[in-house]
PDB file of C-alpha atoms in Angstrom:
ATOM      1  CA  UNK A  22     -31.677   6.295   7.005  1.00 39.00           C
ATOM      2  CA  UNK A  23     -30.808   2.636   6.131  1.00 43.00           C
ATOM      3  CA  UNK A  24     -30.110  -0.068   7.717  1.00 48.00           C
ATOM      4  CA  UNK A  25     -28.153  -2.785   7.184  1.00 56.00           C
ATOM      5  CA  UNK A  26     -28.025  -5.732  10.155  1.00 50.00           C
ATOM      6  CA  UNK A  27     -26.078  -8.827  10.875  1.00 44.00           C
ATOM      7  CA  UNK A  28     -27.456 -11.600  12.862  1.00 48.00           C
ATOM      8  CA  UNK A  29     -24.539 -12.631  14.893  1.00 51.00           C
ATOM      9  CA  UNK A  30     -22.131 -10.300  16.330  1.00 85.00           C
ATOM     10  CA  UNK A  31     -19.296 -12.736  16.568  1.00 92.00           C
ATOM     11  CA  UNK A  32     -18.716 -16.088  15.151  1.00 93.00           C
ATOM     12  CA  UNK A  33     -15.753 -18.825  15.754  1.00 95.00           C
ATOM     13  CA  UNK A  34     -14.919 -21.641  13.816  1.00 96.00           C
ATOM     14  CA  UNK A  35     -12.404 -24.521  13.760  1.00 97.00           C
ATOM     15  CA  UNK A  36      -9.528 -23.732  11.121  1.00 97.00           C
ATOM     16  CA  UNK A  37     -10.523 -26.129   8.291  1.00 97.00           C
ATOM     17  CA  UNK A  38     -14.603 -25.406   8.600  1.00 97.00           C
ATOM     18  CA  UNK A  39     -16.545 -23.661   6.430  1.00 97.00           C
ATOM     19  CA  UNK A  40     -18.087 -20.443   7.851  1.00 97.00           C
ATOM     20  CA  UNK A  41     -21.089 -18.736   6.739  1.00 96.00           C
ATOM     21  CA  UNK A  42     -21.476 -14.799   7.852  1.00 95.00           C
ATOM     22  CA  UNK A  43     -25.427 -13.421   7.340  1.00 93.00           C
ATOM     23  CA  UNK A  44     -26.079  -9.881   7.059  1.00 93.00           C
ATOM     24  CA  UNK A  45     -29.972  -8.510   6.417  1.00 91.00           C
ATOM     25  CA  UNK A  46     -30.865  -5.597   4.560  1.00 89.00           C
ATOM     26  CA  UNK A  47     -33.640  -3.475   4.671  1.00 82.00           C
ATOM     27  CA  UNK A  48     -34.266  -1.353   1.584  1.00 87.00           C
ATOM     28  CA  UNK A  49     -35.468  -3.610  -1.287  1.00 86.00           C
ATOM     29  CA  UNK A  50     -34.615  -0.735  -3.703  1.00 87.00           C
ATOM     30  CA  UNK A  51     -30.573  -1.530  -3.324  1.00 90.00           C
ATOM     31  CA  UNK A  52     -29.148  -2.947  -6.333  1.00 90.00           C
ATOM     32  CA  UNK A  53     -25.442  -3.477  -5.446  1.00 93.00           C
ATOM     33  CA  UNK A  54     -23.756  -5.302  -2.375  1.00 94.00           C
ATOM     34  CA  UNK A  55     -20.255  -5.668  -1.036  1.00 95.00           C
ATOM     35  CA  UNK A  56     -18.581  -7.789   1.745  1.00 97.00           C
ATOM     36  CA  UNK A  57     -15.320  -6.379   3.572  1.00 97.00           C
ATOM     37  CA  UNK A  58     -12.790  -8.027   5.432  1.00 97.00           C
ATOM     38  CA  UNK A  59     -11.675  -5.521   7.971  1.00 96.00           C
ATOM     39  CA  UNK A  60      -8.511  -6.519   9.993  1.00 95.00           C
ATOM     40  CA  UNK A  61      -7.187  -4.454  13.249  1.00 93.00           C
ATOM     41  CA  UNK A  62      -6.117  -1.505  12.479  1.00 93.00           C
ATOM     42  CA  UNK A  63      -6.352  -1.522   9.499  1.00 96.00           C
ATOM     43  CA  UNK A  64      -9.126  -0.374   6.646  1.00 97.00           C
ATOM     44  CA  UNK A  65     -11.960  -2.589   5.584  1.00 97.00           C
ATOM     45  CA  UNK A  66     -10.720  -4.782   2.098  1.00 97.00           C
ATOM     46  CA  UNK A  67     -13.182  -5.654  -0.456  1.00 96.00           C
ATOM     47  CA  UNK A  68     -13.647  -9.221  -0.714  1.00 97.00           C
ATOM     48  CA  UNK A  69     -16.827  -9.801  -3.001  1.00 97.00           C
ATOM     49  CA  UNK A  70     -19.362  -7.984  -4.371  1.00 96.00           C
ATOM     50  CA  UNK A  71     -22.818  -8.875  -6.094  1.00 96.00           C
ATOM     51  CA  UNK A  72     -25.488  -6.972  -8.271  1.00 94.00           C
ATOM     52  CA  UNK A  73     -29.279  -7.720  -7.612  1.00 93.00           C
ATOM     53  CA  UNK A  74     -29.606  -9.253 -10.657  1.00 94.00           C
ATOM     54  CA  UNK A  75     -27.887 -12.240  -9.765  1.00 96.00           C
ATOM     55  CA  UNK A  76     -28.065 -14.679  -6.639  1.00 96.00           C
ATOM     56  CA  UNK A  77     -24.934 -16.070  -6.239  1.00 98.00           C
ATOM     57  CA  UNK A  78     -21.123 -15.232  -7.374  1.00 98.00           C
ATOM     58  CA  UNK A  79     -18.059 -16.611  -6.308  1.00 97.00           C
ATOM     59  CA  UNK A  80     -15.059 -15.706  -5.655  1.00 95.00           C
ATOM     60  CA  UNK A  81     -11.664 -17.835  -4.388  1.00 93.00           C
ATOM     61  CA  UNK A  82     -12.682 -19.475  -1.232  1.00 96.00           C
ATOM     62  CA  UNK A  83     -15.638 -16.978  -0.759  1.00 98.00           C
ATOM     63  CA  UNK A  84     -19.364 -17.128  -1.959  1.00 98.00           C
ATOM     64  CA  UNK A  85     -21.834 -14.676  -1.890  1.00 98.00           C
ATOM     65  CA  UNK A  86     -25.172 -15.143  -1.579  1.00 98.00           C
ATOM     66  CA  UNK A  87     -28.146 -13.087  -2.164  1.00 97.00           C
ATOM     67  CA  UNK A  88     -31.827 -13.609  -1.302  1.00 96.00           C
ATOM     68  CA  UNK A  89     -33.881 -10.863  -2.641  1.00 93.00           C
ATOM     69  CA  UNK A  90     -37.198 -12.620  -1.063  1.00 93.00           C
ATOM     70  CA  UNK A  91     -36.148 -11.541   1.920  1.00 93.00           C
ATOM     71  CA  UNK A  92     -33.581  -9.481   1.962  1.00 93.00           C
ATOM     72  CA  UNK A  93     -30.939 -11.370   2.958  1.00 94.00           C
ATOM     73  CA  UNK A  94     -26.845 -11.602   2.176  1.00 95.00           C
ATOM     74  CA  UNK A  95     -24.584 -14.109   3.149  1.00 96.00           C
ATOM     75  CA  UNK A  96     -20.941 -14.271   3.258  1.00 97.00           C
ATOM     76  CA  UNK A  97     -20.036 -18.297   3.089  1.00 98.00           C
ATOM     77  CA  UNK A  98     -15.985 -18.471   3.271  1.00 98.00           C
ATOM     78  CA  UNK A  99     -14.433 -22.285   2.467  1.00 97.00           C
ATOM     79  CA  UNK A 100     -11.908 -24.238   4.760  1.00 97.00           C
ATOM     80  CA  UNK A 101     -11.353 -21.502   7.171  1.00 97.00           C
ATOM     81  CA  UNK A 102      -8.163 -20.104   7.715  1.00 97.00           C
ATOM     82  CA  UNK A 103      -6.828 -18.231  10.164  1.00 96.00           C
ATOM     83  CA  UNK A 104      -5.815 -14.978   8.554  1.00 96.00           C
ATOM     84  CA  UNK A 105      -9.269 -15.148   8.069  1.00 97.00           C
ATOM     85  CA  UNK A 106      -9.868 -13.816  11.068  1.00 97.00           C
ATOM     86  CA  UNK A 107     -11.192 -10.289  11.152  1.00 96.00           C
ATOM     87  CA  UNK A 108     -14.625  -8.424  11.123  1.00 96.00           C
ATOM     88  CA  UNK A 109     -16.793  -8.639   8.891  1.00 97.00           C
ATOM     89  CA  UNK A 110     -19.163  -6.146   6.966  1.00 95.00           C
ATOM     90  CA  UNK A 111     -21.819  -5.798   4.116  1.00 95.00           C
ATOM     91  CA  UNK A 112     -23.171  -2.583   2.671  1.00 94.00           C
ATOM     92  CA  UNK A 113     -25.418  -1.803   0.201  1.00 93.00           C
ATOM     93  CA  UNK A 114     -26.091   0.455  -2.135  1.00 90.00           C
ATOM     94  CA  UNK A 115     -29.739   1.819  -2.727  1.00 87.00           C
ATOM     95  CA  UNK A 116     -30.737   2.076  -6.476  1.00 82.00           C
ATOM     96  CA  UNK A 117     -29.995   6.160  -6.888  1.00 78.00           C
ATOM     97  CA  UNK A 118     -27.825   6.566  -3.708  1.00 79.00           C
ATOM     98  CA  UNK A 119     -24.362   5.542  -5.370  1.00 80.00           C
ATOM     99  CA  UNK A 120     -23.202   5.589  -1.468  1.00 88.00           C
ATOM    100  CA  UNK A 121     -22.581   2.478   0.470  1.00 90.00           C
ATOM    101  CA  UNK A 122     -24.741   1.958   3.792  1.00 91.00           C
ATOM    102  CA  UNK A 123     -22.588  -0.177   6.337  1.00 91.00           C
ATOM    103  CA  UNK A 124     -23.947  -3.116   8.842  1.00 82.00           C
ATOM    104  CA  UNK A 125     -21.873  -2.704  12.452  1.00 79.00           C
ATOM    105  CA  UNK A 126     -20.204  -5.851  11.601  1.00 91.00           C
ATOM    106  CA  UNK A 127     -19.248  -9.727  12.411  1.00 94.00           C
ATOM    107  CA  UNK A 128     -16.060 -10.336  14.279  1.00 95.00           C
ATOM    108  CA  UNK A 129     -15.052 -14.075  13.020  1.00 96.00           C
ATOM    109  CA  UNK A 130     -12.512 -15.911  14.955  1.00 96.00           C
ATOM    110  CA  UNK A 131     -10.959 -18.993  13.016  1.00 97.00           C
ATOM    111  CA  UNK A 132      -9.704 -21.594  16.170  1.00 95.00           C
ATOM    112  CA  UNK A 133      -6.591 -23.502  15.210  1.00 92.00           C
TER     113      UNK A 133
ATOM    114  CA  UNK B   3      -1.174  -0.788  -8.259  1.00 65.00           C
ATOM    115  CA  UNK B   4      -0.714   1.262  -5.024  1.00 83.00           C
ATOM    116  CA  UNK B   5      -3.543   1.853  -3.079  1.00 95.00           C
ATOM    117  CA  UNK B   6      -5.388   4.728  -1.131  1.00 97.00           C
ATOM    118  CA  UNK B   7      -2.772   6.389   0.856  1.00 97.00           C
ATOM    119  CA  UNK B   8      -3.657   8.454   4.044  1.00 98.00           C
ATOM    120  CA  UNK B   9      -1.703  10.577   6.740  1.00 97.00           C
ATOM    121  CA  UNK B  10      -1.275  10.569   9.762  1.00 98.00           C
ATOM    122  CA  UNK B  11      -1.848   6.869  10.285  1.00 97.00           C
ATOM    123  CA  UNK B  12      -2.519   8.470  14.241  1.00 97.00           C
ATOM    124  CA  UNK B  13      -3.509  11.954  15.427  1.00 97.00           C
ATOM    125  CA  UNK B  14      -3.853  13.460  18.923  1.00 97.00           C
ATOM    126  CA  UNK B  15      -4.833  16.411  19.839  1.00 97.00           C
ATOM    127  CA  UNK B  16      -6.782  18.676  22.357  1.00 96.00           C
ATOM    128  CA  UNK B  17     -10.601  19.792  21.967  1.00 95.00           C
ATOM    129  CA  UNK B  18     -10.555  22.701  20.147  1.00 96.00           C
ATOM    130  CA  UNK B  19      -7.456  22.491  17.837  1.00 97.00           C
ATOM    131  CA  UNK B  20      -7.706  22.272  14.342  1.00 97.00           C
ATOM    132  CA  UNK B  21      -7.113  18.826  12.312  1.00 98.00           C
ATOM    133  CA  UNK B  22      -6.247  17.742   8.885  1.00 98.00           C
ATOM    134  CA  UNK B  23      -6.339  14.699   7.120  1.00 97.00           C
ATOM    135  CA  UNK B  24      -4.931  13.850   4.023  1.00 98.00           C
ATOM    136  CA  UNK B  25      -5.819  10.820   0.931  1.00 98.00           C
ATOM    137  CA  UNK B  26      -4.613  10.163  -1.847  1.00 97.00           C
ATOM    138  CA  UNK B  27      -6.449   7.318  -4.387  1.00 97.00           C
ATOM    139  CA  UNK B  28      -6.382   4.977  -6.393  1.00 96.00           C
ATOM    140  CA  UNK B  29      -4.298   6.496  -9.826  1.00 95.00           C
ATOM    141  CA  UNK B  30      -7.736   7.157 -12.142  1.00 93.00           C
ATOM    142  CA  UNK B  31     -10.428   6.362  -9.754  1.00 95.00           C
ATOM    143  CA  UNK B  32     -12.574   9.761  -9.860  1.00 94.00           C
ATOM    144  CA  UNK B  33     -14.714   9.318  -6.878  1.00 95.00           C
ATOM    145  CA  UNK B  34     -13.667   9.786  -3.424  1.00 97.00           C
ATOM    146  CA  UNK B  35     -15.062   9.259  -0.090  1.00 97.00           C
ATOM    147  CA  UNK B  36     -14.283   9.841   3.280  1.00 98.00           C
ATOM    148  CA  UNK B  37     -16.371   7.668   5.735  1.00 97.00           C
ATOM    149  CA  UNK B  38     -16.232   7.966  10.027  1.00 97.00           C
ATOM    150  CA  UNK B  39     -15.944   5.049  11.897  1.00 95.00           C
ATOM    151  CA  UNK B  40     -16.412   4.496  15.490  1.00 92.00           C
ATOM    152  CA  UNK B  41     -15.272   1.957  17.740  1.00 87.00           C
ATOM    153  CA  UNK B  42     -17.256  -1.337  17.018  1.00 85.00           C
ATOM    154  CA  UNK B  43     -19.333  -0.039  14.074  1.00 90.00           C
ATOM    155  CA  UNK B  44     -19.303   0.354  10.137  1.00 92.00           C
ATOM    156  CA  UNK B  45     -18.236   3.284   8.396  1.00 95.00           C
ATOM    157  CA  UNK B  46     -20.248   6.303   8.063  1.00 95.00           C
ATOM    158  CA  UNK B  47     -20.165   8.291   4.774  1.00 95.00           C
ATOM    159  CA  UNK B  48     -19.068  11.982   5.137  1.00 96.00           C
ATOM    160  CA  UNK B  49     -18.432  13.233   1.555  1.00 96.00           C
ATOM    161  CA  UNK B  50     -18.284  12.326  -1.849  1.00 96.00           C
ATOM    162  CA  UNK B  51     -16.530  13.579  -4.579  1.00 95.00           C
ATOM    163  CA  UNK B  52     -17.255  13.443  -7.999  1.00 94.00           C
ATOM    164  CA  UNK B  53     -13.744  14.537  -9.668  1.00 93.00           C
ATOM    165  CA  UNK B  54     -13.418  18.001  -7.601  1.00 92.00           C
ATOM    166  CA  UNK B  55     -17.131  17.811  -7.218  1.00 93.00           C
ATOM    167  CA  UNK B  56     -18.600  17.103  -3.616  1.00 93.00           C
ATOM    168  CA  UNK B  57     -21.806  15.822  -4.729  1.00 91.00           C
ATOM    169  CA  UNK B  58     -22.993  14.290  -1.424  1.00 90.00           C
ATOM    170  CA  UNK B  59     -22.101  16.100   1.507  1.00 91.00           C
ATOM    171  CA  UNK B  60     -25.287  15.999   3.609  1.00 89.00           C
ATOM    172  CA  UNK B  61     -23.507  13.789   6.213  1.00 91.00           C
ATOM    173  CA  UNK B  62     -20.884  16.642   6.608  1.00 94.00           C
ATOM    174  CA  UNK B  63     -20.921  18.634  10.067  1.00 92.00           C
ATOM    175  CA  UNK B  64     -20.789  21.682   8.144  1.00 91.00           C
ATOM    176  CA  UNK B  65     -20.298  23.676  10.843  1.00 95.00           C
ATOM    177  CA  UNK B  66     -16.884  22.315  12.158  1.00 96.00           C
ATOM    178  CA  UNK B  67     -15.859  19.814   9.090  1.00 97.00           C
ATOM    179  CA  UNK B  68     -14.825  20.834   5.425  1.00 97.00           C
ATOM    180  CA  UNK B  69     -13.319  18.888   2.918  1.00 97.00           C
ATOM    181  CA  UNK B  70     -11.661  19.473  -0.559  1.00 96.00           C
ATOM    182  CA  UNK B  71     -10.115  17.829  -3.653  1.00 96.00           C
ATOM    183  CA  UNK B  72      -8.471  20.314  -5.624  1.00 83.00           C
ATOM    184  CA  UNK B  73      -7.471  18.829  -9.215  1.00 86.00           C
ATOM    185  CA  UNK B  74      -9.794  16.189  -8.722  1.00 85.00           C
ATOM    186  CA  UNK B  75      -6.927  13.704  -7.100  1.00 93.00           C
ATOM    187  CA  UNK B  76      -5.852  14.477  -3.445  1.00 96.00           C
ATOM    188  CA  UNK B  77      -8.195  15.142  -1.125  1.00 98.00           C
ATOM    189  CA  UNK B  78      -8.241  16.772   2.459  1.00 98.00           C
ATOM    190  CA  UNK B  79     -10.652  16.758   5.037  1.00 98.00           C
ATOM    191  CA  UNK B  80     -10.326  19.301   8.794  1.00 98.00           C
ATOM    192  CA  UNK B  81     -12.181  19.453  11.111  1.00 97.00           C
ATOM    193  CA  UNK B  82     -11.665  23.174  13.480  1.00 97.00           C
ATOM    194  CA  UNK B  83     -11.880  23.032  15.758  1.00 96.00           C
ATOM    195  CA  UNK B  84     -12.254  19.773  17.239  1.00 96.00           C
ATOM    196  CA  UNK B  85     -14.692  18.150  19.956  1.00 96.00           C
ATOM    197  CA  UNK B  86     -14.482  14.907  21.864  1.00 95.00           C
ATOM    198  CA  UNK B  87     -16.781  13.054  19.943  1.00 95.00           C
ATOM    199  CA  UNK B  88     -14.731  13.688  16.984  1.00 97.00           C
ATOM    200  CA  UNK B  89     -12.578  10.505  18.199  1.00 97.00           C
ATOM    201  CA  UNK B  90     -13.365   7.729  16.047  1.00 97.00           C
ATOM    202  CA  UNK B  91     -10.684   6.379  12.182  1.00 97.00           C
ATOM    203  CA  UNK B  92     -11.280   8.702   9.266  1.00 98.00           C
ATOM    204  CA  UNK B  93     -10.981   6.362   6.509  1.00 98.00           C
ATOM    205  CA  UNK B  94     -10.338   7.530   2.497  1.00 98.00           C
ATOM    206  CA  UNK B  95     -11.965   5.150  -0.366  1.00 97.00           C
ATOM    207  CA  UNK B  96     -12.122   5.632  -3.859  1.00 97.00           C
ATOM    208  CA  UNK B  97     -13.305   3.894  -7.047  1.00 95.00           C
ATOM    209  CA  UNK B  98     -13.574   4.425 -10.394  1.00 93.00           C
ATOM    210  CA  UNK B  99     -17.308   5.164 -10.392  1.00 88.00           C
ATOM    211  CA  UNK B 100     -20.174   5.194  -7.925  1.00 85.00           C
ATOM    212  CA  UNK B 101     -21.310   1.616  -9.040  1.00 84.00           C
ATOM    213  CA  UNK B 102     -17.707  -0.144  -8.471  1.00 89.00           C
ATOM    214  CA  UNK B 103     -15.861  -1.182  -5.538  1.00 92.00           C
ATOM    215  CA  UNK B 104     -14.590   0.967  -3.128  1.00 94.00           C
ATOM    216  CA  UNK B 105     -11.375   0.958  -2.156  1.00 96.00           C
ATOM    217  CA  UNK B 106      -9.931   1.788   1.608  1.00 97.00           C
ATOM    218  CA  UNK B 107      -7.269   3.321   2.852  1.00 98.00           C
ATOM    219  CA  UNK B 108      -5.872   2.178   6.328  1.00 97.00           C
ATOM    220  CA  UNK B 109      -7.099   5.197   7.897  1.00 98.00           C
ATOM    221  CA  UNK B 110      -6.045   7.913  10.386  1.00 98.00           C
ATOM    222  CA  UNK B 111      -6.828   7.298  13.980  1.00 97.00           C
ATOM    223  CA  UNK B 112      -8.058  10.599  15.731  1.00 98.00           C
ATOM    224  CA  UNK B 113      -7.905  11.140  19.289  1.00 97.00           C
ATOM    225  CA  UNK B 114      -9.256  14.050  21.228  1.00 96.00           C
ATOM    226  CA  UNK B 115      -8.115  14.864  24.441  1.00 93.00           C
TER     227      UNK B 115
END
């Protein structure tokens, strides 16, 4: 199956900061990513998404990053709020799959 | 625009009863999804549909889970009967196509007892 990883399970930042979430992929065929912000209780909400043909989109507040090279995403959100606070996922979609493959997550927690 | 609507939000039952879930998408998005997620992890893909098509289902435990989307909108999925390691959020997505955003419902939140 695939596998999509994240290096840090949690992450906590001062309200104001910049935070940066990583996620690694493993299947250099996938052609399409997404980040979700997933509060409690509640189901994950697409922030951001980015094809492989690019290597960097923004978005309000968030940028995406994407490092074919080594297969690596990144999540950077500017002057951290703190209904930021939530976990955080990427998936991918292999090239052919048209499914999304989800990492287990990063749980950010924005100190105020 | 309203988004992907699920019942129950909660569910509780005993092993072995039957249980139903219920999503409604996104007005116009023809795929749907329905992902598992356990406690602390992403969301696992069940089903998709394709319009009133499942065209992925291999995730499906066929023997105990079935799912349908008659008219190509609403969707259900049941499990029957039910085991303890059923307990985990059924979440509902949809999108337009395979290679746009999915969108999530809030889930319902399944426990066996």
């Amino acid at each position: 199956g695939e596998s999509v990883g994240l290096h840090l399970p949690t992450l906590s930042v001062q309200e104001g900061d910049n935070s940066i979430i990583n996620c690694a992929y493993s299947n250099s065929a996938s052609d399409y990513f997404i980040w979700y912000k997933q509060e409690s209780g509640k189901g994950p909400q697409f922030i951001i998404d980015i094809r492989s043909n690019m290597d960097k989109r923004q978005g309000q507040r968030v940028t995406v990053l994407l490092n074919k090279t080594v297969k690596h995403l990144s999540l950077q959100i500017a002057a951290t709020q703190p209904g930021d606070s939530a976990v955080y996922f990427c998936a991918e979609n292999p090239t052919g799959a048209n499914n999304l493959f989800f990492g287990t997550g990063t749980r950010l927690t924005v100190i105020p | 625009e309203a988004g992907v609507v699920q019942s129950p939000r909660y569910k509780i039952i005993e092993k072995k009863q039957p249980v139903a879930f219920w999503c409604n998408p996104i007005s116009g998005h023809n795929t749907l999804y329905w992902y598992r997620q356990n406690l602390g992890q992403g969301p696992e893909l069940l089903i998709r549909y394709e319009n009133e098509e499942a065209v992925d289902d291999s995730q499906l435990p066929k023997d105990r889970f079935s799912a349908e989307r008659l008219k190509g909108v609403d969707s259900t999925l049941k499990i029957q009967p039910a085991e303890l390691g059923d307990s985990a959020v059924y979440l509902c997505a949809s999108s337009l196509d395979p290679l746009r955003p999915q969108h999530f419902g809030d889930g319902t939140r399944l426990s066996i007892l």
